[in-house]
Structure formats: C-alpha cells, structure tokens
C-alpha cells in the first residue's frame, strides 16, 4: 500500500502532488508511523526476551536443585557404605584381638601349669612316714632341699 492510498484511507482526503508542504507532512507521518511500529516491535521483542530469560533462569535453578539433590543422595549412599565398611572392619579387628587374647591366655595357662609342676619338682622333696598308734599320731618328716 503506498502512502497516497494510506493517507486517503486514514483521513479521507488526498494530498495533491504539487503541494510540497503536504508531501513533507506525509513523509513525516510515514516516518512517525514506522518509528512507532519499530518501537512496538522492539518492545514486544524485549518482553519476549525477558520472559525467555526468566524461564531460562527458573530452569537453571531447577537443574541446580536437582543436581544438588543427586549429589546429596550420592553422598548419603557413600557415607552409608563407608559406615558399613567401618563396622565390618571393627568387628573383624575385635574378633582378631579376642582370638589373640584367648590364644595368649591359653599359652599363659600352659606355661603356668608347667612352671608350677617344675617348681614343685625342684623346690624340694618332703619325705616322711606316719603311724597311728592307739591314741596318738607319730609323725616323722624329712625335707630335702635340692
């Protein structure tokens, strides 16, 4: 649609082509209209860009939250596994320590028994005899020290 038809359609009158002032006004009106349309388009694009930016910010924050949740879950699973490993290790070490203690105690008992037998054999001999006669006991003891 050319400018002549546009002016005719909007105002209902036709600008004569030989009138220079009318042509300048017509060109100024066209410039104002194109400026206004450009402003409206730029404003619409700005609003659309701002809305897209808001949606992108929201989506990034949701992704960050989901990533943090996954990290926390992985950390929780890792700590549970580590705690289970520590418990098993503690039980095994306790079992090993108890087994060593029981072996050591048994060895000490064997050593004590042998020592007591040896001590009783090497300490000295008690030899003696006794007789019971009527109402009295006759006792004869000899102690030999080796």
PDB file of N, CA and C in Angstrom, residues 40-146:
ATOM      1  N   UNK A  40       7.066  -0.554  18.880  1.00  0.00           N
ATOM      2  CA  UNK A  40       6.168  -1.600  19.366  1.00  0.00           C
ATOM      3  C   UNK A  40       6.807  -2.985  19.163  1.00  0.00           C
ATOM      4  N   UNK A  41       7.423  -3.197  17.999  1.00  0.00           N
ATOM      5  CA  UNK A  41       8.067  -4.489  17.729  1.00  0.00           C
ATOM      6  C   UNK A  41       9.237  -4.715  18.689  1.00  0.00           C
ATOM      7  N   UNK A  42      10.065  -3.645  18.863  1.00  0.00           N
ATOM      8  CA  UNK A  42      11.194  -3.775  19.797  1.00  0.00           C
ATOM      9  C   UNK A  42      10.705  -4.036  21.219  1.00  0.00           C
ATOM     10  N   UNK A  43       9.647  -3.375  21.642  1.00  0.00           N
ATOM     11  CA  UNK A  43       9.102  -3.587  22.978  1.00  0.00           C
ATOM     12  C   UNK A  43       8.559  -5.015  23.116  1.00  0.00           C
ATOM     13  N   UNK A  44       7.873  -5.486  22.089  1.00  0.00           N
ATOM     14  CA  UNK A  44       7.365  -6.858  22.106  1.00  0.00           C
ATOM     15  C   UNK A  44       8.522  -7.852  22.174  1.00  0.00           C
ATOM     16  N   UNK A  45       9.566  -7.622  21.382  1.00  0.00           N
ATOM     17  CA  UNK A  45      10.729  -8.496  21.413  1.00  0.00           C
ATOM     18  C   UNK A  45      11.430  -8.444  22.771  1.00  0.00           C
ATOM     19  N   UNK A  46      11.492  -7.247  23.359  1.00  0.00           N
ATOM     20  CA  UNK A  46      12.117  -7.106  24.683  1.00  0.00           C
ATOM     21  C   UNK A  46      11.336  -7.897  25.731  1.00  0.00           C
ATOM     22  N   UNK A  47      10.002  -7.764  25.690  1.00  0.00           N
ATOM     23  CA  UNK A  47       9.183  -8.520  26.648  1.00  0.00           C
ATOM     24  C   UNK A  47       9.353 -10.028  26.438  1.00  0.00           C
ATOM     25  N   UNK A  48       9.379 -10.445  25.175  1.00  0.00           N
ATOM     26  CA  UNK A  48       9.565 -11.871  24.887  1.00  0.00           C
ATOM     27  C   UNK A  48      10.941 -12.337  25.377  1.00  0.00           C
ATOM     28  N   UNK A  49      11.970 -11.516  25.155  1.00  0.00           N
ATOM     29  CA  UNK A  49      13.319 -11.871  25.612  1.00  0.00           C
ATOM     30  C   UNK A  49      13.370 -11.939  27.135  1.00  0.00           C
ATOM     31  N   UNK A  50      12.716 -10.988  27.818  1.00  0.00           N
ATOM     32  CA  UNK A  50      12.690 -11.007  29.283  1.00  0.00           C
ATOM     33  C   UNK A  50      11.961 -12.235  29.806  1.00  0.00           C
ATOM     34  N   UNK A  51      10.862 -12.590  29.171  1.00  0.00           N
ATOM     35  CA  UNK A  51      10.140 -13.797  29.588  1.00  0.00           C
ATOM     36  C   UNK A  51      10.982 -15.045  29.361  1.00  0.00           C
ATOM     37  N   UNK A  52      11.663 -15.099  28.209  1.00  0.00           N
ATOM     38  CA  UNK A  52      12.536 -16.243  27.925  1.00  0.00           C
ATOM     39  C   UNK A  52      13.674 -16.299  28.951  1.00  0.00           C
ATOM     40  N   UNK A  53      14.215 -15.127  29.281  1.00  0.00           N
ATOM     41  CA  UNK A  53      15.301 -15.074  30.280  1.00  0.00           C
ATOM     42  C   UNK A  53      14.803 -15.566  31.640  1.00  0.00           C
ATOM     43  N   UNK A  54      13.583 -15.158  32.028  1.00  0.00           N
ATOM     44  CA  UNK A  54      13.019 -15.614  33.310  1.00  0.00           C
ATOM     45  C   UNK A  54      12.819 -17.128  33.307  1.00  0.00           C
ATOM     46  N   UNK A  55      12.318 -17.654  32.198  1.00  0.00           N
ATOM     47  CA  UNK A  55      12.126 -19.111  32.105  1.00  0.00           C
ATOM     48  C   UNK A  55      13.479 -19.821  32.164  1.00  0.00           C
ATOM     49  N   UNK A  56      14.477 -19.279  31.467  1.00  0.00           N
ATOM     50  CA  UNK A  56      15.805 -19.893  31.492  1.00  0.00           C
ATOM     51  C   UNK A  56      16.405 -19.862  32.899  1.00  0.00           C
ATOM     52  N   UNK A  57      16.215 -18.753  33.611  1.00  0.00           N
ATOM     53  CA  UNK A  57      16.718 -18.665  34.993  1.00  0.00           C
ATOM     54  C   UNK A  57      16.029 -19.706  35.874  1.00  0.00           C
ATOM     55  N   UNK A  58      14.725 -19.827  35.735  1.00  0.00           N
ATOM     56  CA  UNK A  58      13.988 -20.815  36.515  1.00  0.00           C
ATOM     57  C   UNK A  58      14.481 -22.224  36.196  1.00  0.00           C
ATOM     58  N   UNK A  59      14.652 -22.518  34.906  1.00  0.00           N
ATOM     59  CA  UNK A  59      15.096 -23.855  34.510  1.00  0.00           C
ATOM     60  C   UNK A  59      16.499 -24.157  35.043  1.00  0.00           C
ATOM     61  N   UNK A  60      17.385 -23.170  34.981  1.00  0.00           N
ATOM     62  CA  UNK A  60      18.733 -23.382  35.517  1.00  0.00           C
ATOM     63  C   UNK A  60      18.703 -23.611  37.019  1.00  0.00           C
ATOM     64  N   UNK A  61      17.850 -22.861  37.723  1.00  0.00           N
ATOM     65  CA  UNK A  61      17.763 -23.074  39.170  1.00  0.00           C
ATOM     66  C   UNK A  61      17.197 -24.463  39.482  1.00  0.00           C
ATOM     67  N   UNK A  62      16.227 -24.925  38.690  1.00  0.00           N
ATOM     68  CA  UNK A  62      15.687 -26.264  38.897  1.00  0.00           C
ATOM     69  C   UNK A  62      16.744 -27.324  38.622  1.00  0.00           C
ATOM     70  N   UNK A  63      17.534 -27.121  37.566  1.00  0.00           N
ATOM     71  CA  UNK A  63      18.608 -28.067  37.273  1.00  0.00           C
ATOM     72  C   UNK A  63      19.635 -28.091  38.399  1.00  0.00           C
ATOM     73  N   UNK A  64      19.957 -26.914  38.944  1.00  0.00           N
ATOM     74  CA  UNK A  64      20.916 -26.841  40.053  1.00  0.00           C
ATOM     75  C   UNK A  64      20.360 -27.567  41.279  1.00  0.00           C
ATOM     76  N   UNK A  65      19.068 -27.386  41.563  1.00  0.00           N
ATOM     77  CA  UNK A  65      18.455 -28.082  42.696  1.00  0.00           C
ATOM     78  C   UNK A  65      18.478 -29.593  42.496  1.00  0.00           C
ATOM     79  N   UNK A  66      18.138 -30.032  41.285  1.00  0.00           N
ATOM     80  CA  UNK A  66      18.147 -31.474  41.023  1.00  0.00           C
ATOM     81  C   UNK A  66      19.561 -32.037  41.128  1.00  0.00           C
ATOM     82  N   UNK A  67      20.535 -31.286  40.634  1.00  0.00           N
ATOM     83  CA  UNK A  67      21.931 -31.731  40.739  1.00  0.00           C
ATOM     84  C   UNK A  67      22.353 -31.814  42.199  1.00  0.00           C
ATOM     85  N   UNK A  68      21.951 -30.818  42.999  1.00  0.00           N
ATOM     86  CA  UNK A  68      22.280 -30.835  44.434  1.00  0.00           C
ATOM     87  C   UNK A  68      21.615 -32.018  45.127  1.00  0.00           C
ATOM     88  N   UNK A  69      20.376 -32.316  44.769  1.00  0.00           N
ATOM     89  CA  UNK A  69      19.694 -33.477  45.349  1.00  0.00           C
ATOM     90  C   UNK A  69      20.416 -34.771  44.985  1.00  0.00           C
ATOM     91  N   UNK A  70      20.845 -34.883  43.728  1.00  0.00           N
ATOM     92  CA  UNK A  70      21.588 -36.085  43.321  1.00  0.00           C
ATOM     93  C   UNK A  70      22.904 -36.189  44.067  1.00  0.00           C
ATOM     94  N   UNK A  71      23.577 -35.060  44.250  1.00  0.00           N
ATOM     95  CA  UNK A  71      24.842 -35.067  44.986  1.00  0.00           C
ATOM     96  C   UNK A  71      24.632 -35.486  46.436  1.00  0.00           C
ATOM     97  N   UNK A  72      23.595 -34.943  47.066  1.00  0.00           N
ATOM     98  CA  UNK A  72      23.304 -35.315  48.458  1.00  0.00           C
ATOM     99  C   UNK A  72      22.965 -36.797  48.580  1.00  0.00           C
ATOM    100  N   UNK A  73      22.184 -37.307  47.639  1.00  0.00           N
ATOM    101  CA  UNK A  73      21.838 -38.723  47.657  1.00  0.00           C
ATOM    102  C   UNK A  73      23.088 -39.581  47.488  1.00  0.00           C
ATOM    103  N   UNK A  74      23.952 -39.205  46.552  1.00  0.00           N
ATOM    104  CA  UNK A  74      25.194 -39.956  46.343  1.00  0.00           C
ATOM    105  C   UNK A  74      26.062 -39.894  47.589  1.00  0.00           C
ATOM    106  N   UNK A  75      26.135 -38.725  48.220  1.00  0.00           N
ATOM    107  CA  UNK A  75      26.925 -38.591  49.450  1.00  0.00           C
ATOM    108  C   UNK A  75      26.335 -39.447  50.561  1.00  0.00           C
ATOM    109  N   UNK A  76      25.001 -39.452  50.691  1.00  0.00           N
ATOM    110  CA  UNK A  76      24.352 -40.254  51.718  1.00  0.00           C
ATOM    111  C   UNK A  76      24.628 -41.744  51.494  1.00  0.00           C
ATOM    112  N   UNK A  77      24.535 -42.191  50.243  1.00  0.00           N
ATOM    113  CA  UNK A  77      24.819 -43.595  49.936  1.00  0.00           C
ATOM    114  C   UNK A  77      26.284 -43.926  50.223  1.00  0.00           C
ATOM    115  N   UNK A  78      27.167 -43.017  49.856  1.00  0.00           N
ATOM    116  CA  UNK A  78      28.598 -43.243  50.095  1.00  0.00           C
ATOM    117  C   UNK A  78      28.892 -43.338  51.586  1.00  0.00           C
ATOM    118  N   UNK A  79      28.313 -42.436  52.383  1.00  0.00           N
ATOM    119  CA  UNK A  79      28.568 -42.473  53.824  1.00  0.00           C
ATOM    120  C   UNK A  79      27.980 -43.728  54.453  1.00  0.00           C
ATOM    121  N   UNK A  80      26.819 -44.184  53.964  1.00  0.00           N
ATOM    122  CA  UNK A  80      26.246 -45.430  54.488  1.00  0.00           C
ATOM    123  C   UNK A  80      27.162 -46.602  54.184  1.00  0.00           C
ATOM    124  N   UNK A  81      27.681 -46.655  52.974  1.00  0.00           N
ATOM    125  CA  UNK A  81      28.588 -47.742  52.609  1.00  0.00           C
ATOM    126  C   UNK A  81      29.868 -47.675  53.431  1.00  0.00           C
ATOM    127  N   UNK A  82      30.414 -46.484  53.581  1.00  0.00           N
ATOM    128  CA  UNK A  82      31.646 -46.333  54.364  1.00  0.00           C
ATOM    129  C   UNK A  82      31.407 -46.742  55.815  1.00  0.00           C
ATOM    130  N   UNK A  83      30.267 -46.349  56.363  1.00  0.00           N
ATOM    131  CA  UNK A  83      29.955 -46.693  57.754  1.00  0.00           C
ATOM    132  C   UNK A  83      29.829 -48.206  57.906  1.00  0.00           C
ATOM    133  N   UNK A  84      29.201 -48.856  56.924  1.00  0.00           N
ATOM    134  CA  UNK A  84      29.082 -50.316  56.970  1.00  0.00           C
ATOM    135  C   UNK A  84      30.465 -50.967  56.895  1.00  0.00           C
ATOM    136  N   UNK A  85      31.326 -50.439  56.059  1.00  0.00           N
ATOM    137  CA  UNK A  85      32.685 -50.980  55.948  1.00  0.00           C
ATOM    138  C   UNK A  85      33.431 -50.809  57.268  1.00  0.00           C
ATOM    139  N   UNK A  86      33.284 -49.636  57.878  1.00  0.00           N
ATOM    140  CA  UNK A  86      33.964 -49.384  59.157  1.00  0.00           C
ATOM    141  C   UNK A  86      33.458 -50.351  60.224  1.00  0.00           C
ATOM    142  N   UNK A  87      32.147 -50.605  60.246  1.00  0.00           N
ATOM    143  CA  UNK A  87      31.592 -51.539  61.232  1.00  0.00           C
ATOM    144  C   UNK A  87      32.134 -52.952  61.023  1.00  0.00           C
ATOM    145  N   UNK A  88      32.175 -53.387  59.767  1.00  0.00           N
ATOM    146  CA  UNK A  88      32.698 -54.728  59.484  1.00  0.00           C
ATOM    147  C   UNK A  88      34.169 -54.815  59.888  1.00  0.00           C
ATOM    148  N   UNK A  89      34.943 -53.787  59.551  1.00  0.00           N
ATOM    149  CA  UNK A  89      36.355 -53.784  59.926  1.00  0.00           C
ATOM    150  C   UNK A  89      36.524 -53.827  61.439  1.00  0.00           C
ATOM    151  N   UNK A  90      35.703 -53.084  62.146  1.00  0.00           N
ATOM    152  CA  UNK A  90      35.794 -53.080  63.608  1.00  0.00           C
ATOM    153  C   UNK A  90      35.466 -54.466  64.174  1.00  0.00           C
ATOM    154  N   UNK A  91      34.437 -55.100  63.618  1.00  0.00           N
ATOM    155  CA  UNK A  91      34.085 -56.441  64.098  1.00  0.00           C
ATOM    156  C   UNK A  91      35.218 -57.432  63.833  1.00  0.00           C
ATOM    157  N   UNK A  92      35.809 -57.372  62.642  1.00  0.00           N
ATOM    158  CA  UNK A  92      36.895 -58.290  62.305  1.00  0.00           C
ATOM    159  C   UNK A  92      38.094 -58.042  63.217  1.00  0.00           C
ATOM    160  N   UNK A  93      38.428 -56.777  63.434  1.00  0.00           N
ATOM    161  CA  UNK A  93      39.564 -56.465  64.315  1.00  0.00           C
ATOM    162  C   UNK A  93      39.290 -56.909  65.745  1.00  0.00           C
ATOM    163  N   UNK A  94      38.062 -56.768  66.207  1.00  0.00           N
ATOM    164  CA  UNK A  94      37.705 -57.225  67.551  1.00  0.00           C
ATOM    165  C   UNK A  94      37.813 -58.743  67.639  1.00  0.00           C
ATOM    166  N   UNK A  95      37.335 -59.441  66.610  1.00  0.00           N
ATOM    167  CA  UNK A  95      37.425 -60.897  66.585  1.00  0.00           C
ATOM    168  C   UNK A  95      38.881 -61.338  66.602  1.00  0.00           C
ATOM    169  N   UNK A  96      39.733 -60.652  65.801  1.00  0.00           N
ATOM    170  CA  UNK A  96      41.157 -60.998  65.783  1.00  0.00           C
ATOM    171  C   UNK A  96      41.802 -60.731  67.138  1.00  0.00           C
ATOM    172  N   UNK A  97      41.475 -59.603  67.756  1.00  0.00           N
ATOM    173  CA  UNK A  97      42.048 -59.273  69.064  1.00  0.00           C
ATOM    174  C   UNK A  97      41.595 -60.293  70.112  1.00  0.00           C
ATOM    175  N   UNK A  98      40.337 -60.675  70.076  1.00  0.00           N
ATOM    176  CA  UNK A  98      39.835 -61.661  71.041  1.00  0.00           C
ATOM    177  C   UNK A  98      40.513 -63.007  70.828  1.00  0.00           C
ATOM    178  N   UNK A  99      40.667 -63.399  69.561  1.00  0.00           N
ATOM    179  CA  UNK A  99      41.334 -64.667  69.267  1.00  0.00           C
ATOM    180  C   UNK A  99      42.778 -64.649  69.783  1.00  0.00           C
ATOM    181  N   UNK A 100      43.492 -63.533  69.559  1.00  0.00           N
ATOM    182  CA  UNK A 100      44.865 -63.421  70.075  1.00  0.00           C
ATOM    183  C   UNK A 100      44.879 -63.463  71.599  1.00  0.00           C
ATOM    184  N   UNK A 101      43.912 -62.788  72.217  1.00  0.00           N
ATOM    185  CA  UNK A 101      43.836 -62.798  73.681  1.00  0.00           C
ATOM    186  C   UNK A 101      43.612 -64.213  74.199  1.00  0.00           C
ATOM    187  N   UNK A 102      42.663 -64.934  73.583  1.00  0.00           N
ATOM    188  CA  UNK A 102      42.380 -66.297  74.035  1.00  0.00           C
ATOM    189  C   UNK A 102      43.592 -67.214  73.823  1.00  0.00           C
ATOM    190  N   UNK A 103      44.284 -67.054  72.699  1.00  0.00           N
ATOM    191  CA  UNK A 103      45.489 -67.860  72.469  1.00  0.00           C
ATOM    192  C   UNK A 103      46.564 -67.525  73.500  1.00  0.00           C
ATOM    193  N   UNK A 104      46.726 -66.234  73.785  1.00  0.00           N
ATOM    194  CA  UNK A 104      47.727 -65.805  74.766  1.00  0.00           C
ATOM    195  C   UNK A 104      47.361 -66.322  76.152  1.00  0.00           C
ATOM    196  N   UNK A 105      46.090 -66.254  76.507  1.00  0.00           N
ATOM    197  CA  UNK A 105      45.652 -66.750  77.814  1.00  0.00           C
ATOM    198  C   UNK A 105      45.885 -68.254  77.935  1.00  0.00           C
ATOM    199  N   UNK A 106      45.576 -68.979  76.866  1.00  0.00           N
ATOM    200  CA  UNK A 106      45.814 -70.422  76.892  1.00  0.00           C
ATOM    201  C   UNK A 106      47.307 -70.723  77.005  1.00  0.00           C
ATOM    202  N   UNK A 107      48.138 -69.967  76.286  1.00  0.00           N
ATOM    203  CA  UNK A 107      49.587 -70.165  76.386  1.00  0.00           C
ATOM    204  C   UNK A 107      50.070 -69.859  77.799  1.00  0.00           C
ATOM    205  N   UNK A 108      49.524 -68.800  78.411  1.00  0.00           N
ATOM    206  CA  UNK A 108      49.908 -68.460  79.784  1.00  0.00           C
ATOM    207  C   UNK A 108      49.506 -69.577  80.739  1.00  0.00           C
ATOM    208  N   UNK A 109      48.347 -70.161  80.525  1.00  0.00           N
ATOM    209  CA  UNK A 109      47.911 -71.262  81.389  1.00  0.00           C
ATOM    210  C   UNK A 109      48.841 -72.475  81.256  1.00  0.00           C
ATOM    211  N   UNK A 110      49.248 -72.766  80.017  1.00  0.00           N
ATOM    212  CA  UNK A 110      50.160 -73.889  79.798  1.00  0.00           C
ATOM    213  C   UNK A 110      51.496 -73.615  80.487  1.00  0.00           C
ATOM    214  N   UNK A 111      51.996 -72.385  80.294  1.00  0.00           N
ATOM    215  CA  UNK A 111      53.268 -72.018  80.934  1.00  0.00           C
ATOM    216  C   UNK A 111      53.136 -72.102  82.452  1.00  0.00           C
ATOM    217  N   UNK A 112      52.045 -71.575  82.999  1.00  0.00           N
ATOM    218  CA  UNK A 112      51.851 -71.625  84.456  1.00  0.00           C
ATOM    219  C   UNK A 112      51.800 -73.065  84.957  1.00  0.00           C
ATOM    220  N   UNK A 113      51.095 -73.918  84.234  1.00  0.00           N
ATOM    221  CA  UNK A 113      50.991 -75.316  84.664  1.00  0.00           C
ATOM    222  C   UNK A 113      52.365 -75.976  84.660  1.00  0.00           C
ATOM    223  N   UNK A 114      53.119 -75.733  83.589  1.00  0.00           N
ATOM    224  CA  UNK A 114      54.467 -76.307  83.527  1.00  0.00           C
ATOM    225  C   UNK A 114      55.359 -75.718  84.613  1.00  0.00           C
ATOM    226  N   UNK A 115      55.223 -74.427  84.820  1.00  0.00           N
ATOM    227  CA  UNK A 115      56.046 -73.775  85.850  1.00  0.00           C
ATOM    228  C   UNK A 115      55.704 -74.314  87.237  1.00  0.00           C
ATOM    229  N   UNK A 116      54.437 -74.448  87.507  1.00  0.00           N
ATOM    230  CA  UNK A 116      54.035 -74.973  88.819  1.00  0.00           C
ATOM    231  C   UNK A 116      54.539 -76.414  89.012  1.00  0.00           C
ATOM    232  N   UNK A 117      54.440 -77.222  87.956  1.00  0.00           N
ATOM    233  CA  UNK A 117      54.930 -78.597  88.055  1.00  0.00           C
ATOM    234  C   UNK A 117      56.431 -78.594  88.284  1.00  0.00           C
ATOM    235  N   UNK A 118      57.141 -77.754  87.507  1.00  0.00           N
ATOM    236  CA  UNK A 118      58.587 -77.675  87.636  1.00  0.00           C
ATOM    237  C   UNK A 118      58.976 -77.171  89.021  1.00  0.00           C
ATOM    238  N   UNK A 119      58.259 -76.133  89.487  1.00  0.00           N
ATOM    239  CA  UNK A 119      58.566 -75.576  90.800  1.00  0.00           C
ATOM    240  C   UNK A 119      58.335 -76.598  91.894  1.00  0.00           C
ATOM    241  N   UNK A 120      57.286 -77.370  91.755  1.00  0.00           N
ATOM    242  CA  UNK A 120      57.024 -78.375  92.782  1.00  0.00           C
ATOM    243  C   UNK A 120      58.056 -79.496  92.735  1.00  0.00           C
ATOM    244  N   UNK A 121      58.623 -79.751  91.568  1.00  0.00           N
ATOM    245  CA  UNK A 121      59.608 -80.823  91.440  1.00  0.00           C
ATOM    246  C   UNK A 121      60.995 -80.367  91.896  1.00  0.00           C
ATOM    247  N   UNK A 122      61.301 -79.111  91.728  1.00  0.00           N
ATOM    248  CA  UNK A 122      62.660 -78.652  92.035  1.00  0.00           C
ATOM    249  C   UNK A 122      62.759 -77.936  93.362  1.00  0.00           C
ATOM    250  N   UNK A 123      61.652 -77.613  93.976  1.00  0.00           N
ATOM    251  CA  UNK A 123      61.706 -76.859  95.227  1.00  0.00           C
ATOM    252  C   UNK A 123      62.295 -77.709  96.356  1.00  0.00           C
ATOM    253  N   UNK A 124      61.906 -78.880  96.432  1.00  0.00           N
ATOM    254  CA  UNK A 124      62.419 -79.755  97.481  1.00  0.00           C
ATOM    255  C   UNK A 124      61.483 -80.925  97.677  1.00  0.00           C
ATOM    256  N   UNK A 125      61.979 -81.935  98.273  1.00  0.00           N
ATOM    257  CA  UNK A 125      61.170 -83.116  98.496  1.00  0.00           C
ATOM    258  C   UNK A 125      60.782 -83.194  99.955  1.00  0.00           C
ATOM    259  N   UNK A 126      59.559 -83.530 100.156  1.00  0.00           N
ATOM    260  CA  UNK A 126      59.092 -83.770 101.525  1.00  0.00           C
ATOM    261  C   UNK A 126      58.858 -85.270 101.620  1.00  0.00           C
ATOM    262  N   UNK A 127      59.678 -85.890 102.403  1.00  0.00           N
ATOM    263  CA  UNK A 127      59.510 -87.321 102.610  1.00  0.00           C
ATOM    264  C   UNK A 127      59.152 -87.554 104.063  1.00  0.00           C
ATOM    265  N   UNK A 128      58.369 -88.507 104.239  1.00  0.00           N
ATOM    266  CA  UNK A 128      58.018 -88.784 105.621  1.00  0.00           C
ATOM    267  C   UNK A 128      57.202 -90.041 105.747  1.00  0.00           C
ATOM    268  N   UNK A 129      56.936 -90.382 106.978  1.00  0.00           N
ATOM    269  CA  UNK A 129      56.106 -91.525 107.249  1.00  0.00           C
ATOM    270  C   UNK A 129      55.313 -91.217 108.488  1.00  0.00           C
ATOM    271  N   UNK A 130      54.226 -91.832 108.613  1.00  0.00           N
ATOM    272  CA  UNK A 130      53.427 -91.635 109.824  1.00  0.00           C
ATOM    273  C   UNK A 130      52.814 -92.963 110.226  1.00  0.00           C
ATOM    274  N   UNK A 131      52.568 -93.061 111.526  1.00  0.00           N
ATOM    275  CA  UNK A 131      51.920 -94.244 112.096  1.00  0.00           C
ATOM    276  C   UNK A 131      50.874 -93.774 113.071  1.00  0.00           C
ATOM    277  N   UNK A 132      49.776 -94.458 113.091  1.00  0.00           N
ATOM    278  CA  UNK A 132      48.739 -94.154 114.060  1.00  0.00           C
ATOM    279  C   UNK A 132      48.757 -95.296 115.073  1.00  0.00           C
ATOM    280  N   UNK A 133      49.013 -94.947 116.331  1.00  0.00           N
ATOM    281  CA  UNK A 133      49.021 -95.944 117.395  1.00  0.00           C
ATOM    282  C   UNK A 133      48.047 -95.525 118.459  1.00  0.00           C
ATOM    283  N   UNK A 134      47.271 -96.398 118.864  1.00  0.00           N
ATOM    284  CA  UNK A 134      46.278 -96.240 119.915  1.00  0.00           C
ATOM    285  C   UNK A 134      45.678 -94.850 119.913  1.00  0.00           C
ATOM    286  N   UNK A 135      46.198 -93.940 120.688  1.00  0.00           N
ATOM    287  CA  UNK A 135      45.578 -92.630 120.795  1.00  0.00           C
ATOM    288  C   UNK A 135      46.490 -91.509 120.320  1.00  0.00           C
ATOM    289  N   UNK A 136      47.595 -91.846 119.740  1.00  0.00           N
ATOM    290  CA  UNK A 136      48.464 -90.758 119.319  1.00  0.00           C
ATOM    291  C   UNK A 136      48.992 -91.006 117.911  1.00  0.00           C
ATOM    292  N   UNK A 137      49.405 -89.919 117.287  1.00  0.00           N
ATOM    293  CA  UNK A 137      49.928 -89.965 115.931  1.00  0.00           C
ATOM    294  C   UNK A 137      51.406 -89.759 116.004  1.00  0.00           C
ATOM    295  N   UNK A 138      52.145 -90.636 115.373  1.00  0.00           N
ATOM    296  CA  UNK A 138      53.576 -90.489 115.345  1.00  0.00           C
ATOM    297  C   UNK A 138      53.940 -90.063 113.915  1.00  0.00           C
ATOM    298  N   UNK A 139      54.618 -88.921 113.824  1.00  0.00           N
ATOM    299  CA  UNK A 139      54.915 -88.349 112.522  1.00  0.00           C
ATOM    300  C   UNK A 139      56.399 -88.128 112.413  1.00  0.00           C
ATOM    301  N   UNK A 140      56.989 -88.571 111.303  1.00  0.00           N
ATOM    302  CA  UNK A 140      58.422 -88.395 111.077  1.00  0.00           C
ATOM    303  C   UNK A 140      58.562 -87.792 109.676  1.00  0.00           C
ATOM    304  N   UNK A 141      59.032 -86.516 109.589  1.00  0.00           N
ATOM    305  CA  UNK A 141      59.093 -85.797 108.309  1.00  0.00           C
ATOM    306  C   UNK A 141      60.547 -85.419 108.031  1.00  0.00           C
ATOM    307  N   UNK A 142      60.972 -85.626 106.779  1.00  0.00           N
ATOM    308  CA  UNK A 142      62.278 -85.163 106.327  1.00  0.00           C
ATOM    309  C   UNK A 142      62.050 -84.252 105.123  1.00  0.00           C
ATOM    310  N   UNK A 143      62.692 -83.104 105.123  1.00  0.00           N
ATOM    311  CA  UNK A 143      62.595 -82.166 103.994  1.00  0.00           C
ATOM    312  C   UNK A 143      63.970 -82.085 103.367  1.00  0.00           C
ATOM    313  N   UNK A 144      64.037 -82.392 102.108  1.00  0.00           N
ATOM    314  CA  UNK A 144      65.307 -82.351 101.390  1.00  0.00           C
ATOM    315  C   UNK A 144      65.246 -81.175 100.431  1.00  0.00           C
ATOM    316  N   UNK A 145      66.227 -80.341 100.478  1.00  0.00           N
ATOM    317  CA  UNK A 145      66.310 -79.194  99.569  1.00  0.00           C
ATOM    318  C   UNK A 145      67.299 -79.542  98.464  1.00  0.00           C
ATOM    319  N   UNK A 146      66.917 -79.358  97.265  1.00  0.00           N
ATOM    320  CA  UNK A 146      67.794 -79.688  96.173  1.00  0.00           C
ATOM    321  C   UNK A 146      68.472 -78.465  95.612  1.00  0.00           C
TER     322      UNK A 146
END
